[in-house]
mmCIF file of C-alpha atoms and ligand atoms in Angstrom:
data_model
loop_
_atom_site.group_PDB
_atom_site.id
_atom_site.type_symbol
_atom_site.label_atom_id
_atom_site.label_comp_id
_atom_site.label_asym_id
_atom_site.label_seq_id
_atom_site.Cartn_x
_atom_site.Cartn_y
_atom_site.Cartn_z
ATOM 1 C CA MET A 1 -8.412 91.864 7.852
ATOM 2 C CA LYS A 2 -12.095 92.197 8.258
ATOM 3 C CA ILE A 3 -14.003 89.077 8.201
ATOM 4 C CA LYS A 4 -16.928 89.026 5.571
ATOM 5 C CA SER A 5 -20.194 87.608 6.595
ATOM 6 C CA LEU A 6 -23.815 87.600 5.365
ATOM 7 C CA LYS A 7 -26.722 87.212 7.693
ATOM 8 C CA VAL A 8 -29.612 84.629 6.884
ATOM 9 C CA ASN A 9 -33.263 85.629 8.077
ATOM 10 C CA THR A 10 -35.221 82.640 8.178
ATOM 11 C CA LYS A 11 -38.567 82.361 10.367
ATOM 12 C CA GLN A 12 -36.696 79.161 11.989
ATOM 13 C CA LYS A 13 -33.492 80.876 13.024
ATOM 14 C CA LYS A 14 -31.553 84.058 12.031
ATOM 15 C CA TYR A 15 -27.822 83.194 11.498
ATOM 16 C CA SER A 16 -24.481 84.260 10.150
ATOM 17 C CA ILE A 17 -22.565 83.004 7.040
ATOM 18 C CA TYR A 18 -18.652 83.866 7.724
ATOM 19 C CA PHE A 19 -16.241 83.969 5.027
ATOM 20 C CA ASN A 20 -12.523 83.616 5.957
ATOM 21 C CA ASN A 21 -9.289 82.476 4.896
ATOM 22 C CA ASN A 22 -8.062 80.973 8.336
ATOM 23 C CA LEU A 23 -10.669 79.277 10.167
ATOM 24 C CA THR A 24 -8.572 77.787 13.100
ATOM 25 C CA ASN A 25 -7.146 81.086 13.845
ATOM 26 C CA GLU A 26 -10.569 82.975 13.546
ATOM 27 C CA ILE A 27 -12.889 80.542 14.953
ATOM 28 C CA ASN A 28 -13.055 81.815 18.427
ATOM 29 C CA LYS A 29 -13.086 85.364 17.417
ATOM 30 C CA ILE A 30 -16.208 84.353 15.558
ATOM 31 C CA LEU A 31 -17.890 82.585 18.350
ATOM 32 C CA ASP A 32 -17.195 85.637 20.487
ATOM 33 C CA LYS A 33 -18.580 87.925 18.194
ATOM 34 C CA GLU A 34 -21.615 85.984 17.624
ATOM 35 C CA ARG A 35 -21.688 85.419 21.727
ATOM 36 C CA PHE A 36 -21.922 81.512 20.656
ATOM 37 C CA LYS A 37 -21.533 79.403 23.809
ATOM 38 C CA PHE A 38 -21.653 75.855 24.526
ATOM 39 C CA GLU A 39 -20.566 73.668 27.018
ATOM 40 C CA LYS A 40 -19.765 70.476 25.006
ATOM 41 C CA CYS A 41 -19.349 70.260 21.216
ATOM 42 C CA LEU A 42 -18.921 67.312 18.783
ATOM 43 C CA ILE A 43 -17.184 67.836 15.624
ATOM 44 C CA VAL A 44 -18.409 65.275 13.057
ATOM 45 C CA TYR A 45 -16.016 65.073 10.225
ATOM 46 C CA ASP A 46 -15.254 63.550 7.016
ATOM 47 C CA SER A 47 -12.584 60.937 6.947
ATOM 48 C CA LYS A 48 -10.905 63.072 4.210
ATOM 49 C CA ILE A 49 -10.174 65.595 6.756
ATOM 50 C CA LYS A 50 -6.918 65.194 8.289
ATOM 51 C CA ARG A 51 -7.023 64.250 11.854
ATOM 52 C CA ASN A 52 -4.365 66.840 12.855
ATOM 53 C CA PHE A 53 -6.424 69.549 11.458
ATOM 54 C CA VAL A 54 -9.567 68.169 13.541
ATOM 55 C CA GLU A 55 -7.490 68.434 16.593
ATOM 56 C CA LYS A 56 -6.061 71.787 15.753
ATOM 57 C CA LEU A 57 -9.665 73.104 15.468
ATOM 58 C CA LEU A 58 -10.670 71.401 18.779
ATOM 59 C CA LYS A 59 -7.751 72.923 20.671
ATOM 60 C CA ARG A 60 -8.675 76.265 19.656
ATOM 61 C CA ILE A 61 -12.691 75.900 20.536
ATOM 62 C CA LYS A 62 -12.829 77.225 23.987
ATOM 63 C CA SER A 63 -15.716 74.840 25.583
ATOM 64 C CA PRO A 64 -14.823 72.445 28.398
ATOM 65 C CA LYS A 65 -15.727 69.361 26.561
ATOM 66 C CA LYS A 66 -14.886 68.465 23.113
ATOM 67 C CA TYR A 67 -15.251 65.439 21.126
ATOM 68 C CA SER A 68 -14.675 64.232 17.644
ATOM 69 C CA LEU A 69 -16.659 61.615 15.412
ATOM 70 C CA ARG A 70 -15.046 60.360 12.120
ATOM 71 C CA LEU A 71 -17.435 59.510 9.237
ATOM 72 C CA ILE A 72 -16.793 57.831 5.768
ATOM 73 C CA SER A 73 -18.827 60.056 3.381
ATOM 74 C CA SER A 74 -20.213 58.043 0.815
ATOM 75 C CA GLU A 75 -24.002 58.292 -0.163
ATOM 76 C CA THR A 76 -24.607 54.577 0.964
ATOM 77 C CA ASN A 77 -23.422 55.882 4.412
ATOM 78 C CA LYS A 78 -25.861 58.582 4.386
ATOM 79 C CA ASN A 79 -28.360 56.465 6.551
ATOM 80 C CA PHE A 80 -29.985 55.960 9.812
ATOM 81 C CA LYS A 81 -27.179 53.757 11.361
ATOM 82 C CA ASN A 82 -25.125 56.721 11.100
ATOM 83 C CA VAL A 83 -27.826 59.022 12.343
ATOM 84 C CA ASN A 84 -27.961 56.699 15.361
ATOM 85 C CA LEU A 85 -24.090 56.593 15.775
ATOM 86 C CA ILE A 86 -24.139 60.374 16.231
ATOM 87 C CA ILE A 87 -27.409 60.330 18.562
ATOM 88 C CA LYS A 88 -25.917 57.570 20.761
ATOM 89 C CA TYR A 89 -22.772 59.456 21.088
ATOM 90 C CA LEU A 90 -24.537 62.589 22.005
ATOM 91 C CA LEU A 91 -26.486 60.618 24.575
ATOM 92 C CA LYS A 92 -23.504 58.784 26.036
ATOM 93 C CA GLU A 93 -21.738 62.205 26.846
ATOM 94 C CA LYS A 94 -24.955 63.703 28.014
ATOM 95 C CA PHE A 95 -25.158 66.561 25.513
ATOM 96 C CA SER A 96 -27.984 68.787 26.288
ATOM 97 C CA ARG A 97 -30.082 71.109 23.809
ATOM 98 C CA ASN A 98 -27.629 74.026 24.490
ATOM 99 C CA ASP A 99 -24.556 72.192 23.486
ATOM 100 C CA CYS A 100 -23.326 71.889 19.840
ATOM 101 C CA VAL A 101 -22.979 69.603 16.894
ATOM 102 C CA ILE A 102 -20.126 70.884 14.367
ATOM 103 C CA SER A 103 -20.007 69.460 10.844
ATOM 104 C CA LEU A 104 -16.833 69.559 9.143
ATOM 105 C CA GLY A 105 -16.880 67.939 5.687
ATOM 106 C CA GLY A 106 -18.867 67.982 2.512
ATOM 107 C CA GLY A 107 -22.569 68.005 1.728
ATOM 108 C CA ILE A 108 -22.907 64.335 2.869
ATOM 109 C CA VAL A 109 -21.553 64.751 6.353
ATOM 110 C CA GLY A 110 -23.378 68.059 7.024
ATOM 111 C CA ASP A 111 -26.781 66.663 5.630
ATOM 112 C CA LEU A 112 -26.481 63.738 8.055
ATOM 113 C CA SER A 113 -25.137 65.407 11.102
ATOM 114 C CA SER A 114 -27.574 68.528 10.684
ATOM 115 C CA PHE A 115 -30.574 65.801 10.624
ATOM 116 C CA ALA A 116 -29.186 64.215 13.820
ATOM 117 C CA ALA A 117 -28.704 67.535 15.074
ATOM 118 C CA SER A 118 -32.303 68.237 14.357
ATOM 119 C CA ILE A 119 -33.941 65.343 15.930
ATOM 120 C CA PHE A 120 -31.683 65.348 18.972
ATOM 121 C CA LYS A 121 -33.848 66.520 22.149
ATOM 122 C CA ARG A 122 -35.982 68.187 19.302
ATOM 123 C CA GLY A 123 -32.829 70.197 18.026
ATOM 124 C CA ILE A 124 -29.369 70.972 19.393
ATOM 125 C CA LYS A 125 -27.123 74.009 18.279
ATOM 126 C CA PHE A 126 -25.738 73.229 14.694
ATOM 127 C CA ILE A 127 -22.785 74.832 13.087
ATOM 128 C CA ASN A 128 -21.618 73.823 9.695
ATOM 129 C CA ILE A 129 -18.056 74.248 8.218
ATOM 130 C CA PRO A 130 -18.519 72.973 4.578
ATOM 131 C CA THR A 131 -15.349 71.767 3.252
ATOM 132 C CA THR A 132 -16.303 71.360 -0.642
ATOM 133 C CA LEU A 133 -17.442 74.010 -2.806
ATOM 134 C CA LEU A 134 -20.950 72.269 -3.306
ATOM 135 C CA ALA A 135 -21.374 72.546 0.408
ATOM 136 C CA GLN A 136 -20.063 75.985 0.804
ATOM 137 C CA VAL A 137 -22.294 77.475 -1.972
ATOM 138 C CA ASP A 138 -25.434 75.258 -1.698
ATOM 139 C CA ALA A 139 -25.823 72.373 0.786
ATOM 140 C CA SER A 140 -24.789 74.517 4.107
ATOM 141 C CA ILE A 141 -27.030 77.262 3.512
ATOM 142 C CA GLY A 142 -30.921 77.098 3.833
ATOM 143 C CA GLY A 143 -31.345 73.993 6.482
ATOM 144 C CA LYS A 144 -32.109 70.965 4.201
ATOM 145 C CA THR A 145 -31.110 67.822 6.211
ATOM 146 C CA GLY A 146 -31.391 64.263 5.278
ATOM 147 C CA ILE A 147 -30.606 60.786 4.484
ATOM 148 C CA ASN A 148 -31.188 58.212 1.883
ATOM 149 C CA ASP A 149 -33.247 55.412 1.388
ATOM 150 C CA LYS A 150 -31.495 52.476 -0.121
ATOM 151 C CA VAL A 151 -34.539 51.224 -2.116
ATOM 152 C CA TYR A 152 -36.435 54.439 -2.606
ATOM 153 C CA GLY A 153 -33.758 56.930 -3.048
ATOM 154 C CA LYS A 154 -31.650 59.944 -2.112
ATOM 155 C CA ASN A 155 -32.688 62.660 0.552
ATOM 156 C CA LEU A 156 -36.138 61.267 1.061
ATOM 157 C CA ILE A 157 -36.021 61.189 4.891
ATOM 158 C CA GLY A 158 -35.124 64.714 6.535
ATOM 159 C CA THR A 159 -36.085 67.889 8.179
ATOM 160 C CA PHE A 160 -35.874 71.733 7.388
ATOM 161 C CA TYR A 161 -33.416 72.696 10.141
ATOM 162 C CA GLN A 162 -31.407 75.790 9.882
ATOM 163 C CA PRO A 163 -27.896 75.969 11.449
ATOM 164 C CA ASP A 164 -26.865 78.165 13.989
ATOM 165 C CA LEU A 165 -23.528 79.116 12.183
ATOM 166 C CA VAL A 166 -21.875 78.519 8.690
ATOM 167 C CA LEU A 167 -18.375 79.035 8.641
ATOM 168 C CA ILE A 168 -16.853 78.999 5.069
ATOM 169 C CA ASP A 169 -13.013 78.935 4.558
ATOM 170 C CA ILE A 170 -11.942 79.124 0.953
ATOM 171 C CA ASN A 171 -8.808 77.405 1.701
ATOM 172 C CA PHE A 172 -10.377 74.009 2.013
ATOM 173 C CA LEU A 173 -10.834 74.230 -2.003
ATOM 174 C CA LYS A 174 -7.294 73.623 -2.644
ATOM 175 C CA THR A 175 -7.236 69.925 -1.962
ATOM 176 C CA LEU A 176 -10.363 69.361 -4.480
ATOM 177 C CA ASN A 177 -9.771 67.634 -7.510
ATOM 178 C CA TYR A 178 -11.239 68.959 -10.902
ATOM 179 C CA ARG A 179 -14.365 66.891 -10.656
ATOM 180 C CA GLU A 180 -15.208 67.838 -7.185
ATOM 181 C CA LEU A 181 -14.570 71.495 -7.994
ATOM 182 C CA ILE A 182 -16.996 71.326 -10.937
ATOM 183 C CA CYS A 183 -19.755 69.829 -8.670
ATOM 184 C CA GLY A 184 -19.759 73.093 -6.796
ATOM 185 C CA TYR A 185 -19.371 75.315 -9.632
ATOM 186 C CA ALA A 186 -22.500 73.803 -11.174
ATOM 187 C CA GLU A 187 -24.264 75.336 -8.284
ATOM 188 C CA ILE A 188 -22.570 78.789 -8.699
ATOM 189 C CA PHE A 189 -23.284 78.829 -12.410
ATOM 190 C CA LYS A 190 -27.044 77.767 -11.946
ATOM 191 C CA HIS A 191 -27.429 80.512 -9.170
ATOM 192 C CA SER A 192 -26.421 82.931 -11.748
ATOM 193 C CA LEU A 193 -28.867 81.618 -14.485
ATOM 194 C CA ILE A 194 -31.697 81.728 -12.276
ATOM 195 C CA SER A 195 -31.234 85.003 -10.444
ATOM 196 C CA SER A 196 -28.403 87.472 -11.837
ATOM 197 C CA LYS A 197 -27.229 88.310 -15.364
ATOM 198 C CA LYS A 198 -24.461 90.390 -13.726
ATOM 199 C CA ASN A 199 -23.036 87.422 -11.773
ATOM 200 C CA PHE A 200 -23.321 85.225 -15.070
ATOM 201 C CA LEU A 201 -21.140 87.852 -16.968
ATOM 202 C CA TYR A 202 -18.987 87.901 -14.088
ATOM 203 C CA LEU A 203 -18.373 84.222 -13.928
ATOM 204 C CA ASP A 204 -18.163 84.007 -18.032
ATOM 205 C CA LYS A 205 -15.244 86.620 -17.790
ATOM 206 C CA PHE A 206 -13.333 84.973 -15.216
ATOM 207 C CA ILE A 207 -14.205 81.269 -15.188
ATOM 208 C CA LYS A 208 -10.473 80.407 -15.802
ATOM 209 C CA LYS A 209 -9.456 82.319 -12.851
ATOM 210 C CA ILE A 210 -12.115 80.972 -10.623
ATOM 211 C CA LEU A 211 -11.433 77.265 -11.603
ATOM 212 C CA LEU A 212 -7.794 78.078 -11.007
ATOM 213 C CA LEU A 213 -8.756 78.971 -7.538
ATOM 214 C CA LYS A 214 -7.541 82.534 -7.553
ATOM 215 C CA LYS A 215 -8.534 83.677 -4.370
ATOM 216 C CA SER A 216 -10.103 87.101 -5.030
ATOM 217 C CA TYR A 217 -12.132 85.616 -8.004
ATOM 218 C CA LEU A 218 -13.118 82.620 -6.139
ATOM 219 C CA THR A 219 -13.985 84.603 -3.182
ATOM 220 C CA ARG A 220 -16.448 86.864 -5.206
ATOM 221 C CA ALA A 221 -17.864 83.824 -6.931
ATOM 222 C CA VAL A 222 -18.633 81.941 -3.526
ATOM 223 C CA ILE A 223 -20.085 85.239 -1.664
ATOM 224 C CA GLU A 224 -22.294 86.059 -4.625
ATOM 225 C CA SER A 225 -23.606 82.484 -4.748
ATOM 226 C CA CYS A 226 -24.208 82.284 -1.220
ATOM 227 C CA LYS A 227 -26.046 85.718 -1.509
ATOM 228 C CA ILE A 228 -28.572 84.517 -4.018
ATOM 229 C CA LYS A 229 -29.145 81.122 -2.087
ATOM 230 C CA LYS A 230 -29.611 82.894 0.946
ATOM 231 C CA GLU A 231 -32.192 85.371 -0.697
ATOM 232 C CA ILE A 232 -34.340 82.590 -2.105
ATOM 233 C CA VAL A 233 -34.106 80.603 1.245
ATOM 234 C CA GLU A 234 -35.318 83.923 2.989
ATOM 235 C CA LYS A 235 -38.303 84.179 0.762
ATOM 236 C CA ASP A 236 -39.432 80.605 0.929
ATOM 237 C CA GLU A 237 -37.768 78.633 3.573
ATOM 238 C CA ARG A 238 -39.710 75.359 3.306
ATOM 239 C CA GLU A 239 -39.844 75.193 -0.834
ATOM 240 C CA LYS A 240 -43.582 75.738 -1.093
ATOM 241 C CA ASN A 241 -42.847 77.892 -4.364
ATOM 242 C CA LEU A 242 -39.737 80.070 -5.202
ATOM 243 C CA ARG A 243 -37.290 77.859 -3.694
ATOM 244 C CA GLN A 244 -38.336 75.353 -6.246
ATOM 245 C CA VAL A 245 -36.257 77.593 -9.177
ATOM 246 C CA LEU A 246 -33.056 75.884 -7.222
ATOM 247 C CA ASN A 247 -34.085 72.903 -9.128
ATOM 248 C CA LEU A 248 -32.796 74.258 -12.520
ATOM 249 C CA GLY A 249 -31.187 71.366 -14.065
ATOM 250 C CA HIS A 250 -31.771 69.006 -11.304
ATOM 251 C CA THR A 251 -35.052 67.292 -12.638
ATOM 252 C CA PHE A 252 -32.903 66.224 -15.440
ATOM 253 C CA GLY A 253 -29.896 65.840 -13.549
ATOM 254 C CA HIS A 254 -31.065 63.605 -10.778
ATOM 255 C CA ALA A 255 -32.629 61.357 -13.465
ATOM 256 C CA TYR A 256 -29.157 61.033 -15.294
ATOM 257 C CA GLU A 257 -27.479 60.154 -11.921
ATOM 258 C CA ALA A 258 -30.185 57.439 -11.257
ATOM 259 C CA ALA A 259 -30.209 56.306 -14.892
ATOM 260 C CA CYS A 260 -26.292 55.739 -14.278
ATOM 261 C CA ASN A 261 -26.996 53.928 -10.889
ATOM 262 C CA TYR A 262 -25.090 56.773 -9.041
ATOM 263 C CA THR A 263 -21.630 55.379 -10.275
ATOM 264 C CA LYS A 264 -18.498 57.322 -10.441
ATOM 265 C CA ASN A 265 -19.066 57.665 -14.154
ATOM 266 C CA LEU A 266 -21.245 60.645 -13.796
ATOM 267 C CA ASN A 267 -20.924 62.619 -10.268
ATOM 268 C CA HIS A 268 -23.830 64.699 -9.133
ATOM 269 C CA GLY A 269 -22.123 68.041 -10.305
ATOM 270 C CA GLU A 270 -21.729 66.561 -13.708
ATOM 271 C CA ALA A 271 -25.145 65.421 -13.843
ATOM 272 C CA VAL A 272 -26.402 68.968 -12.832
ATOM 273 C CA ILE A 273 -24.379 70.506 -15.735
ATOM 274 C CA LEU A 274 -25.882 67.985 -18.035
ATOM 275 C CA GLY A 275 -29.250 68.779 -16.642
ATOM 276 C CA ILE A 276 -28.651 72.389 -17.063
ATOM 277 C CA LYS A 277 -27.677 71.997 -20.643
ATOM 278 C CA THR A 278 -30.877 69.989 -21.355
ATOM 279 C CA ALA A 279 -33.032 72.427 -19.353
ATOM 280 C CA VAL A 280 -31.629 75.202 -21.359
ATOM 281 C CA LYS A 281 -31.651 73.455 -24.559
ATOM 282 C CA PHE A 282 -35.627 72.554 -23.842
ATOM 283 C CA SER A 283 -35.990 76.168 -23.074
ATOM 284 C CA PHE A 284 -34.676 77.195 -26.417
ATOM 285 C CA LYS A 285 -36.695 74.598 -28.315
ATOM 286 C CA LYS A 286 -39.758 75.854 -26.504
ATOM 287 C CA LYS A 287 -38.960 79.427 -27.720
ATOM 288 C CA TYR A 288 -38.930 80.613 -24.001
ATOM 289 C CA LEU A 289 -35.089 81.558 -24.562
ATOM 290 C CA ASN A 290 -33.591 83.399 -27.449
ATOM 291 C CA LYS A 291 -30.698 82.263 -29.474
ATOM 292 C CA ILE A 292 -28.343 84.841 -28.103
ATOM 293 C CA ALA A 293 -28.746 83.724 -24.770
ATOM 294 C CA TYR A 294 -28.962 80.227 -25.523
ATOM 295 C CA ASN A 295 -25.520 80.348 -27.406
ATOM 296 C CA LYS A 296 -23.931 82.497 -24.653
ATOM 297 C CA ILE A 297 -24.798 79.872 -21.945
ATOM 298 C CA MET A 298 -23.868 76.880 -24.362
ATOM 299 C CA MET A 299 -20.592 78.751 -24.620
ATOM 300 C CA HIS A 300 -19.754 79.179 -20.980
ATOM 301 C CA ILE A 301 -20.498 75.207 -20.575
ATOM 302 C CA LYS A 302 -17.695 74.949 -23.021
ATOM 303 C CA LYS A 303 -15.232 77.147 -21.130
ATOM 304 C CA ILE A 304 -15.642 75.003 -18.113
ATOM 305 C CA ASN A 305 -13.986 72.416 -19.968
ATOM 306 C CA PHE A 306 -16.865 70.182 -19.705
ATOM 307 C CA LYS A 307 -16.576 66.936 -22.081
ATOM 308 C CA LEU A 308 -19.587 64.963 -21.148
ATOM 309 C CA SER A 309 -22.666 64.861 -23.050
ATOM 310 C CA VAL A 310 -25.863 63.141 -22.776
ATOM 311 C CA ASN A 311 -25.280 61.268 -26.225
ATOM 312 C CA LYS A 312 -22.048 59.936 -24.978
ATOM 313 C CA ILE A 313 -23.505 58.500 -21.916
ATOM 314 C CA PHE A 314 -26.963 57.461 -22.912
ATOM 315 C CA LYS A 315 -28.555 55.291 -25.963
ATOM 316 C CA LYS A 316 -32.326 55.761 -27.093
ATOM 317 C CA LYS A 317 -33.118 52.632 -25.190
ATOM 318 C CA ASP A 318 -32.418 54.490 -21.787
ATOM 319 C CA ILE A 319 -34.871 57.345 -22.338
ATOM 320 C CA ASN A 320 -37.708 55.755 -20.581
ATOM 321 C CA LYS A 321 -35.493 55.149 -17.574
ATOM 322 C CA ILE A 322 -34.697 58.591 -17.368
ATOM 323 C CA LEU A 323 -38.391 59.501 -17.795
ATOM 324 C CA GLY A 324 -39.208 56.972 -15.423
ATOM 325 C CA PHE A 325 -36.893 58.845 -12.718
ATOM 326 C CA MET A 326 -38.009 62.374 -13.909
ATOM 327 C CA LEU A 327 -41.684 61.056 -13.170
ATOM 328 C CA ASN A 328 -40.675 60.198 -9.741
ATOM 329 C CA ASP A 329 -38.963 63.126 -8.580
ATOM 330 C CA LYS A 330 -40.247 63.986 -5.102
ATOM 331 C CA LYS A 331 -41.002 67.453 -6.249
ATOM 332 C CA ASN A 332 -43.744 66.414 -8.982
ATOM 333 C CA VAL A 333 -47.172 66.424 -7.259
ATOM 334 C CA SER A 334 -49.087 65.029 -10.430
ATOM 335 C CA SER A 335 -48.330 62.616 -13.485
ATOM 336 C CA LYS A 336 -46.807 65.745 -15.220
ATOM 337 C CA ILE A 337 -43.069 66.720 -14.983
ATOM 338 C CA ASN A 338 -42.406 70.064 -13.549
ATOM 339 C CA LEU A 339 -39.355 71.700 -15.002
ATOM 340 C CA VAL A 340 -37.620 74.954 -14.034
ATOM 341 C CA LEU A 341 -36.844 76.678 -17.346
ATOM 342 C CA LEU A 342 -34.985 79.896 -18.421
ATOM 343 C CA LYS A 343 -36.717 82.636 -20.464
ATOM 344 C CA GLY A 344 -33.472 84.701 -19.968
ATOM 345 C CA ILE A 345 -30.176 84.892 -18.275
ATOM 346 C CA GLY A 346 -31.306 85.674 -14.813
ATOM 347 C CA SER A 347 -34.988 84.946 -15.675
ATOM 348 C CA PRO A 348 -36.408 81.592 -14.790
ATOM 349 C CA ILE A 349 -39.779 80.087 -15.234
ATOM 350 C CA ILE A 350 -40.853 78.072 -11.925
ATOM 351 C CA ASN A 351 -42.415 74.611 -12.323
ATOM 352 C CA LYS A 352 -44.142 74.323 -15.781
ATOM 353 C CA PRO A 353 -45.477 71.024 -16.117
ATOM 354 C CA PHE A 354 -45.153 68.940 -19.309
ATOM 355 C CA HIS A 355 -46.494 65.373 -20.251
ATOM 356 C CA SER A 356 -43.778 62.941 -20.246
ATOM 357 C CA ASN A 357 -44.522 62.141 -23.901
ATOM 358 C CA GLU A 358 -43.287 65.617 -24.955
ATOM 359 C CA ILE A 359 -40.058 65.044 -23.051
ATOM 360 C CA LYS A 360 -39.770 61.983 -24.772
ATOM 361 C CA LYS A 361 -40.129 63.388 -28.041
ATOM 362 C CA PHE A 362 -37.590 66.127 -27.475
ATOM 363 C CA PHE A 363 -35.192 63.502 -26.172
ATOM 364 C CA LEU A 364 -35.777 61.377 -29.249
ATOM 365 C CA LYS A 365 -35.247 64.347 -31.501
ATOM 366 C CA GLU A 366 -32.474 65.961 -29.608
ATOM 367 C CA LEU A 367 -30.374 63.118 -27.977
ATOM 368 C CA ILE A 368 -27.884 63.458 -30.950
ATOM 369 C CA ASN A 369 -27.112 66.916 -29.793
ATOM 370 C CA LEU A 370 -27.529 67.145 -26.260
HETATM 371 N N1 LIG B 1 -30.273 72.566 -3.036
HETATM 372 C C1 LIG B 1 -31.465 73.129 -3.074
HETATM 373 C C2 LIG B 1 -31.970 73.524 -1.809
HETATM 374 O O1 LIG B 1 -31.454 73.943 -0.976
HETATM 375 O O2 LIG B 1 -33.289 73.928 -2.026
#
């Protein structure tokens, strides 16, 4: 079977994203095809990945010296201590810039190991093998690397460092639970809303099949989503303007997550869906979005079988806290809150500034129905 791939053309690097169904069998074929060579490689892997899978993968890779490092992927572990752990490993084993770090895991392991790869000897080769839906359609593409600060917040320290190769195997998704799957689906859904009505209609028609992991439907949804992300990243690699469109639902979503203290009550993807819901409602209230499009999007969210709502999680007294987090968003450059809104399905409005009082009024009026 022909292996599907996409090419990403950024100023920093040109690289391929491969979509396959049997990574361990195909990895060498892909590395040969890409003429990708290294003497040493270090697989940094998520502790959720079975050790025998890592060993199987290591066996298949032809490089002479192969190492692995297991990380427990929690937001609290996305820190300098673990970056240092990776860097010290590379130093101890005398890795050169031509050797390779391979991330095998979700967004946390990917962000952390790509950050380490970007600063080790000013940049070592980096392959990303994302194993969650969120990492496959979002975090692994576009070169954002980063770690958190315990006091000041998430992803505040990082670099733009494009990978040299991304390998996406849909089979990894079989082990995800529904909440983890929804996390990734939130980004697929968002990509369609900001860029392609055709994609949205596809998702809307086949949502059940996609979420039941029916291979052909899921593969298409993943590939189309990656295409949208890659096109945005190619046009604006360093998030000067267009790339900010990927923030749809995230300004609200990040604030919801933070207001819940990043507890398991509300995971990132759930916060993003709630954030998208809020941004869509705000777009409708401001008359940017018409009733038909608004209803279509809301109906789609119902089909995801998404039971959470802002009014179930927050009380009126939480509004100031939420607004405080929104004002602190690292993407705001003034005292106003920049929002990505929609004027249609596939038609975004990038970074419209609103005074926090206006958003507060909206929350006060709408909290009941959000
Ligand atoms: N996840 C948003 C971005 O890569 O810009």
